[in-house]
Coordinates of C-alpha atoms in Angstrom, one line a residue:
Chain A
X1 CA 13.8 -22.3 -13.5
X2 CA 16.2 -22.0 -16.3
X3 CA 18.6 -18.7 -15.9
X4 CA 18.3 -16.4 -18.1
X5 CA 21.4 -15.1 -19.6
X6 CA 22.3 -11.2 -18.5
X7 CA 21.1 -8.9 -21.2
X8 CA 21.8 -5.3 -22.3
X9 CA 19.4 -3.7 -24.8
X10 CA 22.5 -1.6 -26.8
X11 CA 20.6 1.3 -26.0
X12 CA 21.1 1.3 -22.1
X13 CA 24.5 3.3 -21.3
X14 CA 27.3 1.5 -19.4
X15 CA 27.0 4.0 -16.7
X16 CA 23.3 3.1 -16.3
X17 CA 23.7 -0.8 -16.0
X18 CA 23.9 -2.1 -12.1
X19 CA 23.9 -5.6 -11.8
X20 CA 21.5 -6.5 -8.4
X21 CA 19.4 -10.1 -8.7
X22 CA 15.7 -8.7 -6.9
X23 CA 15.0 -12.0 -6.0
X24 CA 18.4 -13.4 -4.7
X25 CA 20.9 -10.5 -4.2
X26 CA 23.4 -11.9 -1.9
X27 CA 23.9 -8.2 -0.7
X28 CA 21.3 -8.2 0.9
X29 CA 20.8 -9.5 4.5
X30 CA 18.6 -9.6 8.0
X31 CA 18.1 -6.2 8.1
X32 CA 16.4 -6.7 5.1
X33 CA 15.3 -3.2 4.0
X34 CA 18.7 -1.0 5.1
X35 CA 20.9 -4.1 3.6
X36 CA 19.1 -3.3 0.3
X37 CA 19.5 0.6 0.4
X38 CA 23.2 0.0 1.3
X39 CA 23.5 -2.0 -1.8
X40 CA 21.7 0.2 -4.0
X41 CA 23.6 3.1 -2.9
X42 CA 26.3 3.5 -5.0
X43 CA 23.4 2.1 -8.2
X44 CA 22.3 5.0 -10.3
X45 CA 18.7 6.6 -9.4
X46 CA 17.2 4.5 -12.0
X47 CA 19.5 2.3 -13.5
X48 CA 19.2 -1.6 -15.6
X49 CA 19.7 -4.3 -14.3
X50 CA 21.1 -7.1 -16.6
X51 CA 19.7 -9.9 -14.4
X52 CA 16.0 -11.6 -14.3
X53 CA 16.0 -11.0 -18.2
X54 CA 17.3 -7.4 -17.8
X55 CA 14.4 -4.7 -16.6
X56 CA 14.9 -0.8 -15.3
X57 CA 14.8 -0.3 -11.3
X58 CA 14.3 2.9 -9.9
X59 CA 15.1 3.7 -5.9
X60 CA 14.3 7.5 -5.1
X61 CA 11.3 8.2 -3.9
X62 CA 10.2 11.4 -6.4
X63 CA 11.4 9.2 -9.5
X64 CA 9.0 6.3 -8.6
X65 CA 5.9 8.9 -8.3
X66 CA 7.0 10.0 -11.8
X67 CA 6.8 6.7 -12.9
X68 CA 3.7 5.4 -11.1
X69 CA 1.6 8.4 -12.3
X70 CA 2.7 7.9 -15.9
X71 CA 0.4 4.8 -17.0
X72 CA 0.3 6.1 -20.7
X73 CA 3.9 4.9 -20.6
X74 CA 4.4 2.9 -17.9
X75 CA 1.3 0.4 -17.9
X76 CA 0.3 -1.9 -14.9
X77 CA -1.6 -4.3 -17.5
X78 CA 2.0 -6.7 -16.9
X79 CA 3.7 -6.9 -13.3
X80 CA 5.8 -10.0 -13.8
X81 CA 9.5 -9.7 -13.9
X82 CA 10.8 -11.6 -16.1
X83 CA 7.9 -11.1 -18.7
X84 CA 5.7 -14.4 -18.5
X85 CA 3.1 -15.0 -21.7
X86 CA 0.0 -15.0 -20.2
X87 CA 0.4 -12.5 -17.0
X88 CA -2.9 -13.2 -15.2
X89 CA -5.1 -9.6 -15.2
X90 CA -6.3 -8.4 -12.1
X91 CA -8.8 -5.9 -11.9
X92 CA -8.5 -3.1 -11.6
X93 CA -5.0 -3.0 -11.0
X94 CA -3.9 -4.5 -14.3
X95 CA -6.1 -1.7 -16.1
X96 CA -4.8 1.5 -16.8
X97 CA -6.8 4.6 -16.4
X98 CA -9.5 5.9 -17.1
X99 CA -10.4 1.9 -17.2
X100 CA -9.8 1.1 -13.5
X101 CA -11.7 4.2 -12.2
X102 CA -15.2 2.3 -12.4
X103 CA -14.1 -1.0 -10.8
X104 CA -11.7 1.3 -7.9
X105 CA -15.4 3.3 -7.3
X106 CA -17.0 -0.5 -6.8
X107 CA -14.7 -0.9 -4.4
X108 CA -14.8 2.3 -2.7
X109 CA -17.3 1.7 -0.1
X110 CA -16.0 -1.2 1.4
X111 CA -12.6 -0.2 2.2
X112 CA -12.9 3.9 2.8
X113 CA -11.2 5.3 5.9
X114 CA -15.6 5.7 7.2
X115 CA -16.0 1.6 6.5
X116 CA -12.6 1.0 8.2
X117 CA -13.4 2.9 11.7
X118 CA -17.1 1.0 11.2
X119 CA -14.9 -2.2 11.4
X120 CA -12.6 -1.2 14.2
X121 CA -14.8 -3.0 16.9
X122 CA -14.9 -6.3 15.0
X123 CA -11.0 -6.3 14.2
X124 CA -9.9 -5.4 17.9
X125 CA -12.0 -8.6 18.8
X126 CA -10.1 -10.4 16.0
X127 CA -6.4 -9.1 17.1
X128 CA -7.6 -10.2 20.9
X129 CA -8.8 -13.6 20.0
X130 CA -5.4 -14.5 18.3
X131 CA -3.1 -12.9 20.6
X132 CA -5.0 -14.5 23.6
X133 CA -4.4 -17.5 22.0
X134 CA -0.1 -17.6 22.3
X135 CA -1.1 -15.4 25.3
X136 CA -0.2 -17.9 28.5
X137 CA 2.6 -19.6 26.4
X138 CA 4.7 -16.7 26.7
X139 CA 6.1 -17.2 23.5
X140 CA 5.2 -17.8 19.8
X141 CA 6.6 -17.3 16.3
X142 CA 4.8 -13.7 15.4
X143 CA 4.9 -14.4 11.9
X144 CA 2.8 -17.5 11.8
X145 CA 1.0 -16.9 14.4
X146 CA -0.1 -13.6 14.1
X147 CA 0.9 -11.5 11.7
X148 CA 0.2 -13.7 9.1
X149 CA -3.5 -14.3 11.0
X150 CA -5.0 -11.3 11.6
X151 CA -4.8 -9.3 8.6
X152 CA -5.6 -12.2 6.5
X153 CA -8.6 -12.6 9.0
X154 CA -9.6 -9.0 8.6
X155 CA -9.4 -10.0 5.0
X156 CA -11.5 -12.8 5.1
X157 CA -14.1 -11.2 7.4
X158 CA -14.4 -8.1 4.6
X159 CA -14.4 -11.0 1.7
X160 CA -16.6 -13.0 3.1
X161 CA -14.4 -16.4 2.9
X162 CA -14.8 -19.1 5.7
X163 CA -12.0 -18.7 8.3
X164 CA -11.5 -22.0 9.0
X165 CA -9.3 -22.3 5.4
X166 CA -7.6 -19.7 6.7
X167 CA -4.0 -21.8 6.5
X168 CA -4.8 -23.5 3.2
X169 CA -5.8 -19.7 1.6
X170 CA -2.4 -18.5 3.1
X171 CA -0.2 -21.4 1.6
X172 CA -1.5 -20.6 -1.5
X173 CA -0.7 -17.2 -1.1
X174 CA 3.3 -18.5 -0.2
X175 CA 3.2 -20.4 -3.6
X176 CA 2.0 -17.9 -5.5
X177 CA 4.6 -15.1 -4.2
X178 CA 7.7 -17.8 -4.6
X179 CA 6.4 -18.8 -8.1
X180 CA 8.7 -17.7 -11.1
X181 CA 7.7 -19.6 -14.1
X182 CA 4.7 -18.8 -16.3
X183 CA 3.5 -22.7 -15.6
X184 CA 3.7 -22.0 -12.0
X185 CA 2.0 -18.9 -12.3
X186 CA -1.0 -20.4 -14.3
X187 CA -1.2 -23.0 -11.9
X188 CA -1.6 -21.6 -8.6
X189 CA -3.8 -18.8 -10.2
X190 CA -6.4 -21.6 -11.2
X191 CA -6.2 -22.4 -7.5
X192 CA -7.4 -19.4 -6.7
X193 CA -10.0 -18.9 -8.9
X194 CA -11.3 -22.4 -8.0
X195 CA -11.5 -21.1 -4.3
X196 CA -13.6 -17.9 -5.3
X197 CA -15.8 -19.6 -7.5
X198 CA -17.2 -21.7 -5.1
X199 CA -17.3 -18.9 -2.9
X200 CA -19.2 -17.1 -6.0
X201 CA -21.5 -19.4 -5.9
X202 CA -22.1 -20.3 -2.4
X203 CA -22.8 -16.4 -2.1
X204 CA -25.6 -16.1 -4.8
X205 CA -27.5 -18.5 -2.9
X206 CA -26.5 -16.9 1.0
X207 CA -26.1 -13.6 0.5
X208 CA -24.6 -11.9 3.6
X209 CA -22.9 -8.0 4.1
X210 CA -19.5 -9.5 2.5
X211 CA -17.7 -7.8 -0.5
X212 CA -18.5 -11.1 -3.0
X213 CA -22.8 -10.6 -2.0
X214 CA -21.4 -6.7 -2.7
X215 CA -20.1 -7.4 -6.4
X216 CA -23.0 -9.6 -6.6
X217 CA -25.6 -7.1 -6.4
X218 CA -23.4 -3.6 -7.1
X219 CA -24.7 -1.8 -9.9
X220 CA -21.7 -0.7 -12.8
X221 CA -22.4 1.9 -15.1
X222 CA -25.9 1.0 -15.8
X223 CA -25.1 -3.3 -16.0
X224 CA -24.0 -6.0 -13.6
X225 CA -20.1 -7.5 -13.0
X226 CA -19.5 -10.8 -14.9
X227 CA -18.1 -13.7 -13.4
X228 CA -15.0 -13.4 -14.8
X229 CA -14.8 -9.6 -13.1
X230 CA -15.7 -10.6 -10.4
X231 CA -13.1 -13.1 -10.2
X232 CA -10.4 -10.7 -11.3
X233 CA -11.6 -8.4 -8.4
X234 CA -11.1 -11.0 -5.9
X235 CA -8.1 -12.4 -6.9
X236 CA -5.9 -8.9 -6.6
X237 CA -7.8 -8.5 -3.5
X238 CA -7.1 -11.9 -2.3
X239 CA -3.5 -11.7 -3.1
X240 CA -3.1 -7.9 -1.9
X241 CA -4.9 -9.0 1.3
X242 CA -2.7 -11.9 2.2
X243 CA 1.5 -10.7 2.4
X244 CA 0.8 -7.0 2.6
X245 CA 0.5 -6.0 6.3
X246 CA 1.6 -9.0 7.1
X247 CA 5.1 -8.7 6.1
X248 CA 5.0 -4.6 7.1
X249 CA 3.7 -5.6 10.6
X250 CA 6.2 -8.9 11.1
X251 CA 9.0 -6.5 10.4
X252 CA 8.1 -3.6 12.4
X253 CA 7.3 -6.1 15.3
X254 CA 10.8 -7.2 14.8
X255 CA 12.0 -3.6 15.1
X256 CA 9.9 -2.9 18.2
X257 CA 11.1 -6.7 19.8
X258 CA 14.1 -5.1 20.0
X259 CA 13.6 -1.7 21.4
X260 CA 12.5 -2.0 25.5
X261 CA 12.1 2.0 25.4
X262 CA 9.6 2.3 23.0
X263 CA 7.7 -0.8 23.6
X264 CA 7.1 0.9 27.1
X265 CA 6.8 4.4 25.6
X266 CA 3.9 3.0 23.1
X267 CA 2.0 1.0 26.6
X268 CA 2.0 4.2 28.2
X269 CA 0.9 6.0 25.2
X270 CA -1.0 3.9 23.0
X271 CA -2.3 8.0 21.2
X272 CA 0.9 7.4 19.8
X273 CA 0.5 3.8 17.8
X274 CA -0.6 5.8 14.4
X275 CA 3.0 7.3 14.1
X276 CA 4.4 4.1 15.0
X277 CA 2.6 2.2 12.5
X278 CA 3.3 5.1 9.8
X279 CA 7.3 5.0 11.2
X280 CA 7.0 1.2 10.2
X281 CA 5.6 1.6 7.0
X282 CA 7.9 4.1 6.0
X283 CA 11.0 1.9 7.5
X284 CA 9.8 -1.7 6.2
X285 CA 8.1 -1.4 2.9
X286 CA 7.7 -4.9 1.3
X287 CA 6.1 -4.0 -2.3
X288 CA 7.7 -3.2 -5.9
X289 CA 5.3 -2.6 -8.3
X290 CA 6.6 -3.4 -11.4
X291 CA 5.7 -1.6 -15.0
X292 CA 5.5 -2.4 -18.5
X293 CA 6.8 0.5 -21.1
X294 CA 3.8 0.7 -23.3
X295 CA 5.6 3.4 -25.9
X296 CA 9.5 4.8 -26.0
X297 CA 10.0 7.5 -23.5
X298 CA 13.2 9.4 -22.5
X299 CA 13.2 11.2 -19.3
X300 CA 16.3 11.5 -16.8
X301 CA 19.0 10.4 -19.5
X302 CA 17.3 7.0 -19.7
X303 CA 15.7 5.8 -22.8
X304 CA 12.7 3.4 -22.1
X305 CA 11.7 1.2 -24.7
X306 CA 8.9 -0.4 -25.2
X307 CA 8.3 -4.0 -24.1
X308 CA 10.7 -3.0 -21.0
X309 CA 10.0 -3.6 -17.4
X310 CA 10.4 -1.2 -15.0
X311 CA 10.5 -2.0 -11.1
X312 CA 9.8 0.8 -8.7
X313 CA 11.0 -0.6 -5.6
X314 CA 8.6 1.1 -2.9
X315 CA 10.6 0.0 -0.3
X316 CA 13.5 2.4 -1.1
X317 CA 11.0 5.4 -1.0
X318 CA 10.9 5.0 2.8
X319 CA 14.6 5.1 2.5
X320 CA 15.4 8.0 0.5
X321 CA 18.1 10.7 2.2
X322 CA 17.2 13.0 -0.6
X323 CA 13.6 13.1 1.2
X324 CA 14.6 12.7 5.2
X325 CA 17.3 13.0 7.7
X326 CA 18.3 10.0 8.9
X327 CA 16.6 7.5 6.9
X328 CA 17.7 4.2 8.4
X329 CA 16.6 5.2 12.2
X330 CA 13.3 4.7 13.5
X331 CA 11.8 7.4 14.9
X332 CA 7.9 7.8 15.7
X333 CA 8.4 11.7 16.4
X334 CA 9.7 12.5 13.0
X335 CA 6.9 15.0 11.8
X336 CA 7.2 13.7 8.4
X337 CA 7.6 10.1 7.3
X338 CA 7.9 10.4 3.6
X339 CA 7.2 6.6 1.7
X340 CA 5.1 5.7 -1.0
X341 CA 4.6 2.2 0.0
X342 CA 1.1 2.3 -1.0
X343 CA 2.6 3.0 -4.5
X344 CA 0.7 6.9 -5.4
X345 CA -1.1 8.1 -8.4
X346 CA -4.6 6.0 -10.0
X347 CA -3.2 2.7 -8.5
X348 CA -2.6 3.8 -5.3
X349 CA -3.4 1.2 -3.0
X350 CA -7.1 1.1 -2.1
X351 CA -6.4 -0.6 1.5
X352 CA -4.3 2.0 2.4
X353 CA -6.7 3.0 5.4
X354 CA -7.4 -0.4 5.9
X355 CA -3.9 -1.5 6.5
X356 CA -2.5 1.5 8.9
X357 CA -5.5 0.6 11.0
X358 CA -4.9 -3.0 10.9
X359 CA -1.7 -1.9 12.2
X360 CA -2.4 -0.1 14.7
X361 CA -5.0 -2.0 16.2
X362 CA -3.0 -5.0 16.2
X363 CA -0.2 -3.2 18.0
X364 CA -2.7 -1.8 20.6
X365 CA -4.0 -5.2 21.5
X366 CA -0.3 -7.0 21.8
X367 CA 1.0 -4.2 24.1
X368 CA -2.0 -4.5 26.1
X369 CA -1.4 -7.9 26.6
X370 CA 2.1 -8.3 26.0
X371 CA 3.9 -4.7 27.0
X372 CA 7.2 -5.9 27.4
X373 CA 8.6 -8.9 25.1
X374 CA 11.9 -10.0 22.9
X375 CA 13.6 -12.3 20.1
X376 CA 14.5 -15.3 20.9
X377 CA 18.5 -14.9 20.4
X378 CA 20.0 -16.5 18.2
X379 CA 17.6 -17.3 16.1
X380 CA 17.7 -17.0 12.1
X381 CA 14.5 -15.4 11.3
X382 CA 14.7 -15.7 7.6
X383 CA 13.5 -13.7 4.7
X384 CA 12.6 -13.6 0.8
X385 CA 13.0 -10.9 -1.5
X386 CA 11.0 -10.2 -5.1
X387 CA 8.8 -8.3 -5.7
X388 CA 7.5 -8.9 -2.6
X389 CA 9.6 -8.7 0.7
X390 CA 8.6 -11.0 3.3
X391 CA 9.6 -12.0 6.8
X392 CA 9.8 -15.7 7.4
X393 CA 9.2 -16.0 11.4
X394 CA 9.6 -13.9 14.2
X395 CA 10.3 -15.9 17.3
X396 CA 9.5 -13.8 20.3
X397 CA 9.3 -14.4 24.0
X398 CA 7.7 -12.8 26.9
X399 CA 7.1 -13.2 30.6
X400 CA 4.2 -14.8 31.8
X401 CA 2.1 -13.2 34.5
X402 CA 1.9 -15.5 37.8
X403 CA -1.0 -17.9 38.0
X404 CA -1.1 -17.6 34.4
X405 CA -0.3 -20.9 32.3
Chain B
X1 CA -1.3 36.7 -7.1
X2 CA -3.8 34.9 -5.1
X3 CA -4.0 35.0 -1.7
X4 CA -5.3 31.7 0.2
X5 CA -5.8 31.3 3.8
X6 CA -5.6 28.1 5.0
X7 CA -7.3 27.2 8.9
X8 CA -6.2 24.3 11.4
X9 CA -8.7 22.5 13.3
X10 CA -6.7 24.4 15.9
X11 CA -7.4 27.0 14.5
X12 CA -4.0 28.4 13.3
X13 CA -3.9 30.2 10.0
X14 CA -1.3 30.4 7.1
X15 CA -1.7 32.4 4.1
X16 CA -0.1 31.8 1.0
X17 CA 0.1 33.1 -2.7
X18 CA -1.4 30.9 -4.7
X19 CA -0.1 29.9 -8.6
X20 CA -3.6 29.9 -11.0
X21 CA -4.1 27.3 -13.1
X22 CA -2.8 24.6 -10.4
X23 CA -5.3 23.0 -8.2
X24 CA -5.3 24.1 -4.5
X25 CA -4.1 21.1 -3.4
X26 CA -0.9 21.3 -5.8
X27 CA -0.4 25.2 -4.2
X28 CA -1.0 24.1 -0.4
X29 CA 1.6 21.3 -1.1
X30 CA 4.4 23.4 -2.6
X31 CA 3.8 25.8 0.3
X32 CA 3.5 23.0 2.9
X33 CA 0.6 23.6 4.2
X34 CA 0.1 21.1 7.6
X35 CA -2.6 18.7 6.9
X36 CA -2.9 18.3 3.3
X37 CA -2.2 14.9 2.6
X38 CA -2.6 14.3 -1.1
X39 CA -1.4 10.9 -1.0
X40 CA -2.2 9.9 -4.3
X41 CA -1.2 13.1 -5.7
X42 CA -4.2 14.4 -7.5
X43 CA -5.7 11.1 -8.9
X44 CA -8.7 11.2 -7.2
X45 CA -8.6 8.3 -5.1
X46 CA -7.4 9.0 -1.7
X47 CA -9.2 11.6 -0.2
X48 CA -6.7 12.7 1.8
X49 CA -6.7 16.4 0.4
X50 CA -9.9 17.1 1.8
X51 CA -10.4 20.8 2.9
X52 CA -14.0 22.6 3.7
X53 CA -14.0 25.9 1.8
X54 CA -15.7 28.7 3.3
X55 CA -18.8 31.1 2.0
X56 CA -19.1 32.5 -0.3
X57 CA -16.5 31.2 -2.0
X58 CA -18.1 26.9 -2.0
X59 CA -20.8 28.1 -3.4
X60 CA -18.9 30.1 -6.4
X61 CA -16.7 26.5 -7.3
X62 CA -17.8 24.4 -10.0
X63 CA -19.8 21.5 -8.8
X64 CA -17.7 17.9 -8.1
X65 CA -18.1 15.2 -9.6
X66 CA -20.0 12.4 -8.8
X67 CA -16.4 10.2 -8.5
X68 CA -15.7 13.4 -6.0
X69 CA -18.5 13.6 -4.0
X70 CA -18.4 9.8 -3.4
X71 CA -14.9 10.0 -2.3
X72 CA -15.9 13.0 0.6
X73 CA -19.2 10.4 1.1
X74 CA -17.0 7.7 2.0
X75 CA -13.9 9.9 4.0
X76 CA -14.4 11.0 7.3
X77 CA -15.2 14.3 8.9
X78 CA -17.5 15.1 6.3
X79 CA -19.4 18.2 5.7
X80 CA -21.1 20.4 3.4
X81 CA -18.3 22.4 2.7
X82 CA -15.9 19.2 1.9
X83 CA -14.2 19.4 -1.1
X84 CA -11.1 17.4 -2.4
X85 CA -8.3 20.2 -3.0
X86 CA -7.2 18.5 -6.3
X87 CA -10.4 19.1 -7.8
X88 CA -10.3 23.0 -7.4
X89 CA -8.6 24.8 -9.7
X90 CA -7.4 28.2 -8.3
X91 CA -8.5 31.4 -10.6
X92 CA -7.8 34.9 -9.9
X93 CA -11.1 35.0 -8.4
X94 CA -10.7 33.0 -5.4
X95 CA -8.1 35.8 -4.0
X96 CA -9.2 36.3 -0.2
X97 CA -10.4 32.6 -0.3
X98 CA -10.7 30.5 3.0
X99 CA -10.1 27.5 3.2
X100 CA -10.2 25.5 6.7
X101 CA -8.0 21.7 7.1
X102 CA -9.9 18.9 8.7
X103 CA -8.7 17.6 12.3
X104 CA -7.2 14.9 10.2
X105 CA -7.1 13.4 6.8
X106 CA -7.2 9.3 7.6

């Protein structure tokens, strides 16, 4: 990819430019999310950032509500950073209310907080069957083998995509997250599609209890979806569904891999999982929704102009000591655990109930099996950062029972 | 003023003055009322400001909307007195009103 030179609109003060590369900051490090608050701390609360073809960033947690809730001037219809010139449209998130509500109320059913506890039974089975799989080796690389697995499973299972292309959906996934140029972009998405049209068709011939026989057969104001809504649908879902928890989970695991006290505190107590899964949400948030201004808008001493992009970094909400005490400790007791890490407003993410219980469950099933485990030391676990923050492996280790392996 | 009193599943109570013209779940917020969620902040898509309001007072509200009443269809611990607090908009005339909190919101 060719580098774009730094830019500064004249309008943008000096005091409001903060030079910080979101996908290759050298500032920030292993511990992925506090290396990033440290080097944001001394950046203005939103402030431009010449770099990636120059785009707004904004870190506190009340300023990125503000923003997310505004879609008359902050529009989702482009999430690409630098602009590309055909962004692919995903529905509904790239339409702005009151557009998205119909397509949000499609979706409704299959992923409320009643259709998640419905699914509980069927995902604990899911967790067990790919944890007892690394079970007897006593160790395995968390990422790839199960964090990346299960929710992506889950996903699957909800979508109604066959399991066993479970590793060629997820590359594709990889691809798409690491891609940067508009060619790229276009590419992989035709990938995708290609994958859900056969699995459009294969469904209107064998319908089964899945989401695709759902938008199949779900009524919309009065008509039908199209194919090419249909496809939009899936392809946010399919994306969404893929690095989400995944990432959340492989770095709260690496959080928990390295506190003995808790990982026996959580055994003993598993009634307390929900606060550890909302503790690691809050601590490890992996998403930035980006924004595109839609009209010129001054608030805070900033001047938005159109055709800007705007990146709320979620991940900072989590980590805002205007909003907590002690924002870079984990702490499962903390009454409150402020994030927005399912973004807020009409885009707030519709698999918000689906992910803490993915979570949770997950976590329940490992400690069941595997109450007491580490890292490996010394061993580089890796990372990427974008708009999406990811984990690269978790190598962990445990003891094996006797007469086991 | 209007007064508001707000019930735990525990059933601990907290009364607070209520602002008219914001919606209840705007007033339980700024008063930080336990249990009110509201993660989506009023958009209607959440359902994690849902509160059962008592006789005689449910039956005065204006009706939801369908978008509302498939929300409390879909949420859990549904009942006929569920409403989403960010659809009520608090009037003069709801002073006395009570208003109990679901044993939880998720």
């Amino acid at each position: 990819m060719a580098t774009l030179a730094p830019y500064i609109p004249p309008h943008v003060k000096p005091e409001q430019v903060f030079s910080f590369d979101i996908y290759a900051d050298p500032r920030v490090g292993d511990d992925v999310q506090g290396t990033y608050s440290a080097a944001l701390a001394d950046a203005p609360d939103i402030f431009w950032s010449p770099l990636n073809g120059g785009h707004w960033m904004v870190k506190r947690h009340d300023l990125i509500a503000e923003i997310v809730k505004k879609p008359e001037v902050f529009s989702a219809r482009e999430m690409q950073i630098p602009r590309v010139e055909n962004p692919p449209f995903m529905i509904p998130l790239s339409l702005d209310p009151p557009d998205n509500v119909p397509y949000r109320h499609v979706l409704m059913p299959k992923f409320s907080p009643r259709a998640v506890a419905d699914m509980e039974p069927k995902m604990r089975a899911m967790a067990a069957d790919i944890i007892d799989e690394v079970l007897a080796k006593g160790e395995c690389d968390f990422v790839a083998d199960i964090s990346a697995r299960f929710p992506v499973s889950v996903f699957m299972e909800v979508m109604g995509l066959p399991l066993d292309k479970l590793r060629e959906f997820r590359a594709i996934a990889d691809t798409y997250f690491n891609a940067r140029t508009n060619e790229e972009i276009q590419r992989i998405s035709q990938q995708i599609f290609g994958i859900f049209n056969e699995l459009i068709a294969y469904r209107r011939e064998t319908p089964g209890d899945d989401l695709i026989t759902h938008f199949l057969t779900v009524d919309v104001e009065g008509r039908k979806l199209s194919q090419d809504e249909i496809l939009a649908m899936s392809f946010v879902l399919f994306l969404g569904g893929m690095d989400t928890v995944t990432n959340v989970t492989a770095f709260t695991f690496q959080h928990l891999a390295g506190d003995p006290a808790l990982q026996a505190r959580l055994a003993a107590d598993p009634s307390r999982l929900s606060d550890f899964a909302e503790e690691g949400l809050r601590m490890f948030g992996v998403i930035g929704t980006p924004r595109l201004v839609v009209q010129d808008h001054d608030a805070h001493g900033v001047s938005f102009r159109k055709g800007e992009m705007v990146l709320s970094a979620l991940w900072q909400s989590g980590r805002d000591s205007e909003k907590m005490d002690n924002p870079d400790g984990f702490d499962i007791d903390r009454k409150e655990k402020p994030h927005l890490n399912f973004s807020t407003g009409p885009h707030m993410c519709l698999g918000h109930a689906l992910a803490r219980a993915e979570m949770r469950i997950l976590a329940d099933e490992w400690l069941k099996r595997v109450p007491s485990f580490r890292a490996k030391p010394g061993v580089k676990h890796g990372f990427r950062i974008g708009t999406v923050i990811a984990l690269e492996s978790l190598p962990l280790e445990w003891p094996i029972a006797e007469g086991v392996a | 003023m209007v007064h508001i009193r707000f019930i735990q599943a525990d059933g601990t109570a907290q009364e607070i003055e209520a602002e008219p013209g914001e919606s209840l779940m705007v007033n339980a917020k700024a008063k930080g009322v336990d249990g009110i969620v509201a993660e989506c902040g009023g958009s209607m898509v959440c359902g994690t400001c849902h509160v059962y309001v008592a006789e005689p007072w449910f039956g005065r509200l204006p009706a939801p909307s369908d978008m509302e009443v498939d929300i409390l269809d879909y949420g859990l611990h549904r009942s006929p007195q569920s409403r989403l607090s960010c659809q009520i908009g608090v009037t003069e005339a709801m002073d006395g009103m009570v208003v109990e909190v679901p044993v939880s919101q998720r």
